[in-house]
């Protein structure tokens, strides 16, 4: 259990939160939400002891162990993956290492024997005999093949390192579990596994995430960082959102009443200030006006962009036809005789564990890469705009954001271009920042402004929600759901897929030993797809064993 009393933190004149009083209890999962920069990750660092706070107290139950999801993916390069997981339980790992060193001694003394006996007792008490098996179960649950379990971390790619560090945090049933964006880098099946794990987890979980479906699945409470405070709510993300809308509406109504009252008082004071018979009443109203203090109304840290995509031309019936595309990268076959017909009205989510295959397909049909064999044909009425997963090449110059966007605008007028930037929260001096210093989230918003300018009737998006906060994800989600054209997209965000797609395509393994089908293609919502028995059979046949989707 964690008890927080009068916690405050600020940087210079900016207050992140003040006089926070909270209690986190076992058996509950608390989602920490707030705008980018509100202090979510900082709050977790304060709880873990990694960062200092200005004032207040944090009390943790006696002998309770805190586990934290590490963010440094290269901190354990010399360790095997399985041992890296066990390192998460420092006491157990220390016992294991000392135990190994004692038994490796050639001159085993009586004192060593006594110490070995003590270590064996501690080892058994901490379930040391099950440690390697439990670490392996966690790694398998998070999608690592058994052959990777004993590889050095230095040999694993970035996505696998992320999973190992998550397994490290989960290992050994810590009393308090602090997770900062645990779904980053996970595919949909691994996220589902993590959801089930946390739902059954008996201790305290505190998590920061931008994944709405994940927050809805695991959270029993939500703590909202806004208005310079942290406000707890019972329930999941959807419940918080509904409550926040009600509270915001009430706040707007109260502010409107105060503004109307202030206007009425000002008019009376101006009218009767010089009237001797009314001067006392004017003075009294002036005091009331001063107490209203409209300048000190709390301001939300949340900023909501607007994502609106409008096609300049209505799309025809012939959209895209791809025939027997083949593509290999660094010896791995990503596409094998892959064919596809895209129809008017399609909003297709590409899912599956073959992430490189999805990106390769998007690059090929967008003209960024050339297939080794096969071809594709866009309809005459189509005009597409492409959002690639890797966008750094677009932002290597020192152009201002405004001048950068002008490159893609048919209208070079500053006001016109900046209106699109304003929708993506780049207003005033923000629109003059050089693009080569932008953060990941700012780059994504620039790319979305570019897509809105295009007037395209086909949108191709490869992981567009990466680096966005919940407000921006919601805005993009709404904009794509309302878009009248065709969408081809790839995402790990369950809610994003389910609320946009009307067709699901899962690209299957493309090697020659795979099943004859190169993909599973269904006209149905994503939730229905996940429950479809025929789909499950096809997937099992293609993978020969349970794989991530």
Short mmCIF file of C-alpha atoms in Angstrom, two decimals:
data_model
loop_
_atom_site.label_atom_id
_atom_site.label_comp_id
_atom_site.label_asym_id
_atom_site.label_seq_id
_atom_site.Cartn_x
_atom_site.Cartn_y
_atom_site.Cartn_z
CA UNK A 1 0.00 0.00 0.00
CA UNK A 2 1.16 3.56 -0.73
CA UNK A 3 -0.14 6.57 1.19
CA UNK A 4 0.56 10.05 -0.19
CA UNK A 5 0.14 13.11 2.03
CA UNK A 6 0.29 16.75 0.86
CA UNK A 7 2.57 15.95 -2.11
CA UNK A 8 3.64 18.93 -4.23
CA UNK A 9 5.98 19.34 -7.20
CA UNK A 10 6.80 22.26 -9.46
CA UNK A 11 9.48 23.45 -11.85
CA UNK A 12 10.22 27.15 -11.56
CA UNK A 13 6.90 29.00 -11.71
CA UNK A 14 5.07 25.98 -13.09
CA UNK A 15 3.19 23.73 -10.65
CA UNK A 16 2.65 20.15 -11.82
CA UNK A 17 0.54 19.20 -8.80
CA UNK A 18 -0.01 20.55 -5.31
CA UNK A 19 -1.27 19.17 -1.98
CA UNK A 20 -1.98 15.69 -3.37
CA UNK A 21 -3.50 13.19 -0.92
CA UNK A 22 -3.99 9.65 -2.25
CA UNK A 23 -3.99 6.05 -1.09
CA UNK A 24 -3.15 3.11 -3.38
CA UNK A 25 -4.34 -0.21 -1.94
CA UNK A 26 -3.71 -3.89 -2.82
CA UNK A 27 -6.00 -5.60 -5.31
CA UNK A 28 -6.53 -2.42 -7.31
CA UNK A 29 -5.06 -1.09 -10.54
CA UNK A 30 -4.72 2.69 -10.82
CA UNK A 31 -4.42 4.32 -14.24
CA UNK A 32 -2.53 7.63 -14.24
CA UNK A 33 -3.76 9.87 -17.06
CA UNK A 34 -3.15 13.44 -18.15
CA UNK A 35 -1.89 15.50 -21.07
CA UNK A 36 1.68 15.19 -22.35
CA UNK A 37 3.89 17.08 -19.90
CA UNK A 38 1.33 16.92 -17.08
CA UNK A 39 3.73 14.89 -14.94
CA UNK A 40 2.55 11.28 -15.26
CA UNK A 41 5.99 9.69 -15.64
CA UNK A 42 7.45 12.09 -13.09
CA UNK A 43 4.79 11.00 -10.60
CA UNK A 44 5.80 7.34 -11.04
CA UNK A 45 9.47 8.26 -10.58
CA UNK A 46 8.60 10.03 -7.33
CA UNK A 47 6.75 6.94 -6.08
CA UNK A 48 9.72 4.71 -6.95
CA UNK A 49 12.19 7.06 -5.27
CA UNK A 50 13.97 7.86 -8.54
CA UNK A 51 12.95 11.55 -8.42
CA UNK A 52 12.52 14.03 -5.60
CA UNK A 53 9.42 16.05 -4.77
CA UNK A 54 9.15 19.52 -3.25
CA UNK A 55 6.95 18.78 -0.27
CA UNK A 56 4.83 16.06 1.32
CA UNK A 57 5.25 12.45 2.42
CA UNK A 58 5.08 9.07 0.70
CA UNK A 59 4.56 6.09 3.00
CA UNK A 60 4.99 2.50 1.80
CA UNK A 61 3.99 -0.61 3.76
CA UNK A 62 6.76 -2.24 5.80
CA UNK A 63 8.88 -4.75 3.82
CA UNK A 64 6.85 -4.14 0.66
CA UNK A 65 8.76 -4.54 -2.60
CA UNK A 66 8.33 -2.10 -5.48
CA UNK A 67 9.00 -3.23 -9.06
CA UNK A 68 9.41 -0.69 -11.85
CA UNK A 69 9.30 -1.12 -15.63
CA UNK A 70 12.81 -0.01 -16.68
CA UNK A 71 13.08 2.42 -19.59
CA UNK A 72 16.77 1.86 -20.43
CA UNK A 73 16.65 -0.94 -22.99
CA UNK A 74 20.44 -1.35 -23.02
CA UNK A 75 21.11 -1.65 -19.27
CA UNK A 76 21.39 -5.46 -19.26
CA UNK A 77 23.24 -6.21 -22.49
CA UNK A 78 25.67 -8.70 -20.91
CA UNK A 79 22.92 -10.79 -19.26
CA UNK A 80 20.78 -13.54 -20.80
CA UNK A 81 17.09 -12.67 -21.13
CA UNK A 82 15.95 -15.16 -18.50
CA UNK A 83 18.47 -13.88 -15.93
CA UNK A 84 17.50 -10.28 -16.77
CA UNK A 85 13.95 -11.15 -15.75
CA UNK A 86 15.11 -12.61 -12.42
CA UNK A 87 17.27 -9.52 -11.75
CA UNK A 88 13.95 -7.74 -11.25
CA UNK A 89 13.76 -9.45 -7.86
CA UNK A 90 17.08 -8.14 -6.53
CA UNK A 91 17.01 -10.09 -3.24
CA UNK A 92 16.41 -13.43 -4.95
CA UNK A 93 18.97 -12.73 -7.68
CA UNK A 94 21.58 -11.80 -5.08
CA UNK A 95 20.97 -15.06 -3.22
CA UNK A 96 21.25 -17.04 -6.47
CA UNK A 97 24.58 -15.45 -7.37
CA UNK A 98 26.07 -15.89 -3.90
CA UNK A 99 24.84 -19.49 -3.83
CA UNK A 100 26.54 -20.19 -7.17
CA UNK A 101 29.80 -18.61 -5.99
CA UNK A 102 29.90 -20.67 -2.77
CA UNK A 103 29.25 -23.97 -4.54
CA UNK A 104 31.92 -23.13 -7.13
CA UNK A 105 34.63 -22.89 -4.46
CA UNK A 106 37.30 -25.57 -4.51
CA UNK A 107 38.17 -25.10 -0.80
CA UNK A 108 34.65 -25.34 0.60
CA UNK A 109 34.97 -24.46 4.33
CA UNK A 110 32.74 -25.15 7.30
CA UNK A 111 31.73 -21.48 7.32
CA UNK A 112 30.80 -21.82 3.63
CA UNK A 113 28.63 -24.80 4.53
CA UNK A 114 26.79 -22.80 7.20
CA UNK A 115 26.30 -19.90 4.80
CA UNK A 116 25.14 -22.27 2.05
CA UNK A 117 22.54 -23.70 4.41
CA UNK A 118 21.24 -20.20 5.17
CA UNK A 119 21.11 -19.37 1.48
CA UNK A 120 19.25 -22.56 0.66
CA UNK A 121 16.57 -21.69 3.23
CA UNK A 122 16.20 -18.16 1.84
CA UNK A 123 16.28 -19.49 -1.73
CA UNK A 124 13.43 -21.92 -1.03
CA UNK A 125 11.41 -19.28 0.86
CA UNK A 126 11.57 -16.94 -2.16
CA UNK A 127 10.50 -19.74 -4.58
CA UNK A 128 13.98 -19.84 -6.05
CA UNK A 129 13.50 -23.39 -7.37
CA UNK A 130 10.68 -22.09 -9.59
CA UNK A 131 12.38 -18.83 -10.61
CA UNK A 132 13.75 -19.90 -14.00
CA UNK A 133 10.50 -21.62 -14.96
CA UNK A 134 8.44 -18.60 -13.91
CA UNK A 135 10.74 -16.25 -15.82
CA UNK A 136 10.31 -18.43 -18.91
CA UNK A 137 6.52 -18.42 -18.55
CA UNK A 138 6.51 -14.62 -18.41
CA UNK A 139 8.73 -14.36 -21.48
CA UNK A 140 6.56 -16.83 -23.42
CA UNK A 141 3.40 -15.01 -22.39
CA UNK A 142 4.86 -11.79 -23.72
CA UNK A 143 5.67 -13.37 -27.07
CA UNK A 144 9.33 -14.45 -26.89
CA UNK A 145 10.16 -17.81 -28.44
CA UNK A 146 11.93 -20.29 -26.16
CA UNK A 147 15.08 -20.02 -28.24
CA UNK A 148 15.34 -16.36 -27.17
CA UNK A 149 15.06 -17.02 -23.43
CA UNK A 150 18.76 -17.70 -22.91
CA UNK A 151 20.15 -15.32 -25.52
CA UNK A 152 22.10 -12.30 -24.33
CA UNK A 153 20.08 -9.10 -24.28
CA UNK A 154 22.62 -7.64 -26.72
CA UNK A 155 21.50 -10.26 -29.28
CA UNK A 156 17.80 -9.32 -29.08
CA UNK A 157 16.11 -6.63 -31.14
CA UNK A 158 14.42 -3.63 -29.58
CA UNK A 159 10.92 -5.10 -29.46
CA UNK A 160 12.15 -8.21 -27.64
CA UNK A 161 14.16 -6.16 -25.13
CA UNK A 162 11.01 -4.23 -24.27
CA UNK A 163 9.23 -7.50 -23.50
CA UNK A 164 12.07 -8.81 -21.35
CA UNK A 165 12.07 -5.63 -19.25
CA UNK A 166 8.31 -5.90 -18.82
CA UNK A 167 8.71 -9.52 -17.68
CA UNK A 168 11.40 -8.29 -15.27
CA UNK A 169 8.93 -5.89 -13.65
CA UNK A 170 6.22 -8.55 -13.38
CA UNK A 171 8.53 -11.24 -11.97
CA UNK A 172 8.19 -12.43 -8.39
CA UNK A 173 4.78 -10.90 -7.63
CA UNK A 174 5.97 -7.52 -6.28
CA UNK A 175 3.81 -5.80 -3.68
CA UNK A 176 3.68 -2.60 -5.75
CA UNK A 177 4.04 -2.58 -9.52
CA UNK A 178 4.80 0.68 -11.36
CA UNK A 179 4.37 0.50 -15.15
CA UNK A 180 5.07 3.41 -17.51
CA UNK A 181 3.58 2.69 -20.96
CA UNK A 182 3.80 -1.12 -20.65
CA UNK A 183 1.98 -1.76 -23.96
CA UNK A 184 4.57 0.11 -26.07
CA UNK A 185 6.19 -2.34 -28.48
CA UNK A 186 3.69 -5.12 -27.74
CA UNK A 187 1.44 -6.72 -30.30
CA UNK A 188 -2.24 -7.24 -29.65
CA UNK A 189 -2.00 -10.77 -28.28
CA UNK A 190 0.79 -9.81 -25.86
CA UNK A 191 -1.30 -6.87 -24.70
CA UNK A 192 -4.24 -9.23 -24.14
CA UNK A 193 -1.97 -11.55 -22.13
CA UNK A 194 -0.77 -8.59 -20.03
CA UNK A 195 -4.36 -7.50 -19.43
CA UNK A 196 -5.25 -10.95 -18.10
CA UNK A 197 -2.12 -11.00 -15.92
CA UNK A 198 -2.89 -7.63 -14.33
CA UNK A 199 -6.58 -8.41 -13.84
CA UNK A 200 -5.55 -11.44 -11.76
CA UNK A 201 -2.64 -9.65 -10.04
CA UNK A 202 -3.43 -9.55 -6.27
CA UNK A 203 -1.27 -6.57 -5.30
CA UNK A 204 -1.11 -2.85 -6.14
CA UNK A 205 -0.63 -1.73 -9.75
CA UNK A 206 -0.06 1.88 -10.84
CA UNK A 207 0.14 2.32 -14.60
CA UNK A 208 0.59 5.11 -17.14
CA UNK A 209 -0.79 4.28 -20.58
CA UNK A 210 -2.24 5.90 -23.72
CA UNK A 211 -4.08 2.70 -24.66
CA UNK A 212 -7.78 3.24 -23.92
CA UNK A 213 -8.78 -0.41 -24.31
CA UNK A 214 -5.98 -1.46 -21.96
CA UNK A 215 -7.01 1.13 -19.34
CA UNK A 216 -10.62 -0.01 -19.59
CA UNK A 217 -9.63 -3.66 -19.22
CA UNK A 218 -7.30 -3.40 -16.20
CA UNK A 219 -8.09 -0.26 -14.20
CA UNK A 220 -10.26 -0.26 -11.12
CA UNK A 221 -9.47 3.44 -10.56
CA UNK A 222 -8.23 6.38 -12.62
CA UNK A 223 -6.10 9.26 -11.27
CA UNK A 224 -6.33 12.34 -13.45
CA UNK A 225 -3.44 14.86 -13.40
CA UNK A 226 -4.95 18.20 -14.38
CA UNK A 227 -5.66 21.67 -12.99
CA UNK A 228 -2.53 21.35 -10.82
CA UNK A 229 -3.86 18.42 -8.82
CA UNK A 230 -4.33 14.63 -9.01
CA UNK A 231 -7.98 13.62 -8.75
CA UNK A 232 -8.93 9.96 -8.15
CA UNK A 233 -12.01 8.37 -9.71
CA UNK A 234 -13.45 4.89 -9.12
CA UNK A 235 -13.90 2.94 -12.34
CA UNK A 236 -12.05 2.55 -15.62
CA UNK A 237 -11.12 5.04 -18.35
CA UNK A 238 -14.57 5.18 -19.98
CA UNK A 239 -16.17 5.95 -16.61
CA UNK A 240 -13.61 8.70 -15.99
CA UNK A 241 -14.25 10.15 -19.47
CA UNK A 242 -18.01 10.29 -18.90
CA UNK A 243 -17.52 11.89 -15.49
CA UNK A 244 -15.01 14.39 -16.85
CA UNK A 245 -17.44 15.49 -19.56
CA UNK A 246 -20.14 16.10 -16.93
CA UNK A 247 -17.72 18.00 -14.67
CA UNK A 248 -16.37 20.08 -17.57
CA UNK A 249 -19.90 20.99 -18.62
CA UNK A 250 -20.73 22.01 -15.04
CA UNK A 251 -17.50 24.05 -14.84
CA UNK A 252 -18.36 25.85 -18.10
CA UNK A 253 -21.86 26.60 -16.84
CA UNK A 254 -20.51 27.94 -13.54
CA UNK A 255 -17.94 30.08 -15.35
CA UNK A 256 -20.67 31.45 -17.65
CA UNK A 257 -22.78 32.37 -14.60
CA UNK A 258 -19.80 34.11 -12.99
CA UNK A 259 -19.03 36.00 -16.20
CA UNK A 260 -22.69 37.08 -16.55
CA UNK A 261 -22.72 38.17 -12.91
CA UNK A 262 -19.49 40.12 -13.40
CA UNK A 263 -20.93 41.86 -16.44
CA UNK A 264 -24.08 42.80 -14.51
CA UNK A 265 -22.04 44.18 -11.59
CA UNK A 266 -19.73 46.19 -13.88
CA UNK A 267 -22.70 47.78 -15.65
CA UNK A 268 -24.29 48.76 -12.31
CA UNK A 269 -21.00 50.21 -10.97
CA UNK A 270 -20.38 52.24 -14.15
CA UNK A 271 -23.96 53.50 -14.16
CA UNK A 272 -24.30 54.53 -10.50
CA UNK A 273 -20.74 55.15 -9.24
CA UNK A 274 -21.28 58.94 -9.38
CA UNK A 275 -24.87 58.78 -8.11
CA UNK A 276 -24.88 59.86 -4.45
CA UNK A 277 -28.00 57.84 -3.57
CA UNK A 278 -26.66 54.69 -5.24
CA UNK A 279 -22.94 55.05 -4.37
CA UNK A 280 -23.15 52.74 -1.34
CA UNK A 281 -24.77 50.02 -3.47
CA UNK A 282 -22.12 50.57 -6.20
CA UNK A 283 -19.33 50.18 -3.62
CA UNK A 284 -20.94 47.01 -2.27
CA UNK A 285 -21.18 45.52 -5.75
CA UNK A 286 -17.55 46.44 -6.44
CA UNK A 287 -16.50 44.30 -3.46
CA UNK A 288 -18.60 41.41 -4.78
CA UNK A 289 -16.96 41.81 -8.21
CA UNK A 290 -13.49 41.66 -6.69
CA UNK A 291 -14.35 38.39 -4.91
CA UNK A 292 -15.42 36.77 -8.18
CA UNK A 293 -11.73 36.85 -9.31
CA UNK A 294 -12.27 35.48 -12.82
CA UNK A 295 -8.54 35.54 -13.54
CA UNK A 296 -7.88 32.69 -11.11
CA UNK A 297 -10.20 30.15 -12.72
CA UNK A 298 -8.20 26.86 -13.01
CA UNK A 299 -6.97 26.12 -16.52
CA UNK A 300 -6.84 22.59 -17.88
CA UNK A 301 -3.51 21.24 -19.16
CA UNK A 302 -5.35 19.22 -21.81
CA UNK A 303 -5.21 20.37 -25.41
CA UNK A 304 -7.44 18.77 -27.99
CA UNK A 305 -6.26 18.80 -31.62
CA UNK A 306 -8.72 18.55 -34.48
CA UNK A 307 -8.19 15.87 -37.12
CA UNK A 308 -10.47 16.38 -40.10
CA UNK A 309 -9.72 14.70 -43.44
CA UNK A 310 -11.69 15.92 -46.46
CA UNK A 311 -11.38 14.41 -49.93
CA UNK A 312 -11.15 16.82 -52.85
CA UNK A 313 -12.59 14.16 -55.17
CA UNK A 314 -15.08 11.37 -54.58
CA UNK A 315 -13.49 7.99 -54.96
CA UNK A 316 -14.65 5.58 -57.66
CA UNK A 317 -15.36 1.87 -57.46
CA UNK A 318 -11.85 0.83 -58.56
CA UNK A 319 -9.53 1.70 -55.70
CA UNK A 320 -6.52 -0.66 -55.56
CA UNK A 321 -5.61 -4.05 -56.93
CA UNK A 322 -2.38 -5.79 -55.93
CA UNK A 323 -1.36 -9.01 -57.71
CA UNK A 324 1.14 -11.58 -56.40
CA UNK A 325 3.51 -9.16 -54.71
CA UNK A 326 6.82 -10.60 -53.58
CA UNK A 327 9.34 -8.83 -51.37
CA UNK A 328 12.37 -9.97 -49.36
CA UNK A 329 14.43 -7.93 -46.91
CA UNK A 330 17.76 -9.07 -45.49
CA UNK A 331 17.03 -12.67 -46.35
CA UNK A 332 13.54 -12.72 -44.82
CA UNK A 333 10.55 -13.15 -47.12
CA UNK A 334 8.02 -10.48 -46.14
CA UNK A 335 5.53 -10.91 -48.98
CA UNK A 336 4.93 -14.08 -51.01
CA UNK A 337 2.46 -13.90 -53.90
CA UNK A 338 0.41 -11.45 -51.88
CA UNK A 339 -2.78 -10.27 -53.61
CA UNK A 340 -5.36 -7.76 -52.52
CA UNK A 341 -8.43 -5.94 -53.86
CA UNK A 342 -9.49 -2.76 -52.06
CA UNK A 343 -13.06 -1.57 -52.61
CA UNK A 344 -14.87 1.71 -52.20
CA UNK A 345 -15.93 2.17 -48.58
CA UNK A 346 -13.20 -0.07 -47.15
CA UNK A 347 -11.51 0.87 -43.90
CA UNK A 348 -9.01 -1.95 -43.55
CA UNK A 349 -6.97 -2.69 -40.43
CA UNK A 350 -3.93 -4.85 -41.13
CA UNK A 351 -3.19 -6.98 -38.07
CA UNK A 352 -0.93 -9.91 -37.22
CA UNK A 353 2.55 -10.54 -35.87
CA UNK A 354 4.18 -10.00 -39.29
CA UNK A 355 4.85 -6.32 -38.62
CA UNK A 356 7.60 -5.94 -41.19
CA UNK A 357 5.32 -7.43 -43.85
CA UNK A 358 2.64 -4.82 -43.17
CA UNK A 359 5.11 -1.96 -43.42
CA UNK A 360 6.62 -3.44 -46.59
CA UNK A 361 3.18 -3.67 -48.21
CA UNK A 362 2.42 -0.05 -47.36
CA UNK A 363 5.82 1.09 -48.68
CA UNK A 364 5.28 -0.77 -51.95
CA UNK A 365 1.77 0.51 -52.72
CA UNK A 366 2.87 4.04 -51.73
CA UNK A 367 5.75 3.81 -54.23
CA UNK A 368 8.47 3.99 -51.57
CA UNK A 369 9.80 0.47 -52.34
CA UNK A 370 9.70 -1.78 -55.38
CA UNK A 371 8.37 -5.33 -55.25
CA UNK A 372 10.63 -8.09 -56.58
CA UNK A 373 7.69 -9.56 -58.47
CA UNK A 374 4.03 -8.79 -58.93
CA UNK A 375 2.33 -5.45 -59.49
CA UNK A 376 -0.34 -3.14 -58.16
CA UNK A 377 -2.82 -0.73 -59.79
CA UNK A 378 -4.46 2.34 -58.32
CA UNK A 379 -7.85 3.42 -59.69
CA UNK A 380 -7.96 6.56 -61.82
CA UNK A 381 -10.00 8.51 -59.26
CA UNK A 382 -7.71 7.73 -56.33
CA UNK A 383 -5.30 10.09 -54.61
CA UNK A 384 -3.51 8.70 -51.57
CA UNK A 385 -1.59 10.19 -48.65
CA UNK A 386 0.91 8.05 -46.75
CA UNK A 387 1.88 8.13 -43.08
CA UNK A 388 4.99 5.89 -42.73
CA UNK A 389 6.04 4.37 -39.41
CA UNK A 390 9.52 5.88 -39.74
CA UNK A 391 9.26 9.62 -40.46
CA UNK A 392 12.70 11.01 -39.49
CA UNK A 393 13.66 11.64 -43.15
CA UNK A 394 10.90 14.26 -43.35
CA UNK A 395 12.38 16.30 -40.49
CA UNK A 396 16.10 16.55 -41.20
CA UNK A 397 16.02 20.21 -42.31
CA UNK A 398 16.05 23.38 -40.19
CA UNK A 399 12.89 24.75 -41.84
CA UNK A 400 10.26 26.19 -39.54
CA UNK A 401 7.13 24.08 -39.13
CA UNK A 402 5.20 26.60 -41.23
CA UNK A 403 7.72 26.55 -44.10
CA UNK A 404 7.97 22.77 -43.85
CA UNK A 405 4.21 22.36 -44.30
CA UNK A 406 4.18 24.87 -47.19
CA UNK A 407 6.15 22.31 -49.21
CA UNK A 408 3.02 20.15 -49.28
CA UNK A 409 0.41 22.88 -49.65
CA UNK A 410 -1.28 23.95 -52.89
CA UNK A 411 -1.89 27.35 -51.26
CA UNK A 412 1.26 29.14 -50.05
CA UNK A 413 -0.61 31.71 -47.99
CA UNK A 414 0.68 31.76 -44.40
CA UNK A 415 -2.80 32.06 -42.91
CA UNK A 416 -4.04 29.04 -44.85
CA UNK A 417 -1.10 26.84 -43.89
CA UNK A 418 -1.09 27.92 -40.26
CA UNK A 419 -4.79 27.13 -39.97
CA UNK A 420 -3.90 23.45 -40.47
CA UNK A 421 -1.05 23.71 -37.99
CA UNK A 422 -3.42 25.33 -35.49
CA UNK A 423 -5.67 22.30 -35.68
CA UNK A 424 -2.64 20.24 -34.62
CA UNK A 425 -1.88 22.64 -31.72
CA UNK A 426 0.96 24.55 -33.42
CA UNK A 427 -0.08 28.15 -32.88
CA UNK A 428 1.86 31.38 -32.42
CA UNK A 429 5.61 30.88 -31.97
CA UNK A 430 5.13 27.10 -31.87
CA UNK A 431 4.60 27.17 -35.65
CA UNK A 432 8.04 28.78 -36.09
CA UNK A 433 10.06 26.02 -34.40
CA UNK A 434 12.60 24.25 -36.65
CA UNK A 435 11.39 20.78 -37.56
CA UNK A 436 14.71 19.07 -36.75
CA UNK A 437 14.18 19.66 -32.99
CA UNK A 438 10.61 18.34 -32.78
CA UNK A 439 9.62 15.53 -30.42
CA UNK A 440 8.09 12.28 -31.64
CA UNK A 441 4.56 13.48 -30.87
CA UNK A 442 5.13 16.82 -32.60
CA UNK A 443 6.39 15.05 -35.72
CA UNK A 444 3.29 12.87 -35.80
CA UNK A 445 1.05 15.94 -35.56
CA UNK A 446 2.99 17.57 -38.42
CA UNK A 447 2.50 14.48 -40.57
CA UNK A 448 -1.22 14.51 -39.81
CA UNK A 449 -1.42 18.19 -40.80
CA UNK A 450 0.31 17.23 -44.07
CA UNK A 451 -2.30 14.51 -44.65
CA UNK A 452 -5.18 16.89 -43.95
CA UNK A 453 -3.75 19.34 -46.49
CA UNK A 454 -3.50 16.66 -49.17
CA UNK A 455 -7.22 16.30 -49.92
CA UNK A 456 -6.57 12.60 -50.53
CA UNK A 457 -9.41 10.11 -50.76
CA UNK A 458 -7.19 7.19 -49.65
CA UNK A 459 -5.23 7.34 -46.39
CA UNK A 460 -2.44 4.85 -45.64
CA UNK A 461 -1.28 4.94 -42.01
CA UNK A 462 1.41 2.77 -40.43
CA UNK A 463 1.17 2.97 -36.60
CA UNK A 464 -0.16 6.56 -36.52
CA UNK A 465 -0.91 6.60 -32.75
CA UNK A 466 2.74 6.15 -31.71
CA UNK A 467 3.91 9.09 -29.55
CA UNK A 468 0.43 10.63 -29.26
CA UNK A 469 -1.36 11.37 -25.98
CA UNK A 470 -4.91 10.24 -25.29
CA UNK A 471 -6.43 13.52 -26.46
CA UNK A 472 -4.63 13.37 -29.82
CA UNK A 473 -5.41 9.66 -30.26
CA UNK A 474 -9.09 10.35 -29.60
CA UNK A 475 -9.09 13.25 -32.09
CA UNK A 476 -7.41 11.13 -34.78
CA UNK A 477 -9.75 8.24 -34.01
CA UNK A 478 -12.80 10.47 -34.49
CA UNK A 479 -11.39 12.04 -37.66
CA UNK A 480 -10.71 8.68 -39.33
CA UNK A 481 -14.08 7.25 -38.24
CA UNK A 482 -15.80 10.20 -39.97
CA UNK A 483 -13.60 10.12 -43.10
CA UNK A 484 -15.64 9.29 -46.20
CA UNK A 485 -12.79 7.78 -48.22
CA UNK A 486 -10.76 4.58 -47.99
CA UNK A 487 -8.35 3.85 -45.14
CA UNK A 488 -5.57 1.24 -44.95
CA UNK A 489 -3.92 1.21 -41.55
CA UNK A 490 -1.90 -0.72 -39.03
CA UNK A 491 -2.10 -0.21 -35.27
CA UNK A 492 -1.59 -1.93 -31.93
CA UNK A 493 -4.37 0.14 -30.36
CA UNK A 494 -7.35 -2.21 -29.89
CA UNK A 495 -9.94 0.56 -29.47
CA UNK A 496 -8.53 2.45 -32.46
CA UNK A 497 -8.90 -0.61 -34.71
CA UNK A 498 -12.31 -1.63 -33.42
CA UNK A 499 -13.87 1.83 -33.81
CA UNK A 500 -12.53 2.52 -37.34
CA UNK A 501 -12.14 -0.72 -39.33
CA UNK A 502 -14.94 -2.49 -41.18
CA UNK A 503 -12.53 -5.02 -42.69
CA UNK A 504 -9.67 -6.95 -41.06
CA UNK A 505 -6.71 -8.43 -42.91
CA UNK A 506 -4.19 -10.52 -41.01
CA UNK A 507 -0.97 -11.11 -42.93
CA UNK A 508 0.29 -14.63 -42.19
CA UNK A 509 3.91 -15.88 -42.23
CA UNK A 510 5.14 -15.57 -45.80
CA UNK A 511 7.82 -18.30 -45.88
CA UNK A 512 7.42 -21.22 -48.24
CA UNK A 513 6.60 -23.60 -45.38
CA UNK A 514 3.60 -21.54 -44.33
CA UNK A 515 0.01 -22.37 -45.21
CA UNK A 516 -1.20 -21.67 -48.74
CA UNK A 517 -3.11 -18.59 -47.63
CA UNK A 518 -1.02 -15.40 -47.50
CA UNK A 519 -3.61 -13.66 -45.32
CA UNK A 520 -6.96 -13.92 -43.57
CA UNK A 521 -9.44 -11.37 -44.93
CA UNK A 522 -12.78 -10.70 -43.23
CA UNK A 523 -15.46 -8.00 -43.55
CA UNK A 524 -16.25 -7.56 -39.86
CA UNK A 525 -15.41 -5.43 -36.81
CA UNK A 526 -12.20 -6.29 -34.96
CA UNK A 527 -13.87 -7.66 -31.82
CA UNK A 528 -15.92 -10.05 -33.96
CA UNK A 529 -12.77 -11.07 -35.83
CA UNK A 530 -10.99 -12.00 -32.59
CA UNK A 531 -13.89 -14.26 -31.59
CA UNK A 532 -14.50 -15.87 -35.00
CA UNK A 533 -13.92 -19.63 -34.78
CA UNK A 534 -13.01 -20.01 -38.46
CA UNK A 535 -10.41 -17.27 -38.15
CA UNK A 536 -8.89 -19.06 -35.15
CA UNK A 537 -8.64 -22.30 -37.11
CA UNK A 538 -6.98 -20.60 -40.08
CA UNK A 539 -4.52 -18.84 -37.81
CA UNK A 540 -3.63 -22.07 -36.02
CA UNK A 541 -3.09 -23.83 -39.34
CA UNK A 542 -0.85 -21.02 -40.58
CA UNK A 543 1.34 -20.71 -37.51
CA UNK A 544 1.26 -24.37 -36.41
CA UNK A 545 1.18 -23.06 -32.83
CA UNK A 546 -0.31 -20.10 -31.00
CA UNK A 547 1.24 -16.85 -32.22
CA UNK A 548 0.72 -13.15 -31.54
CA UNK A 549 -1.91 -11.21 -33.50
#
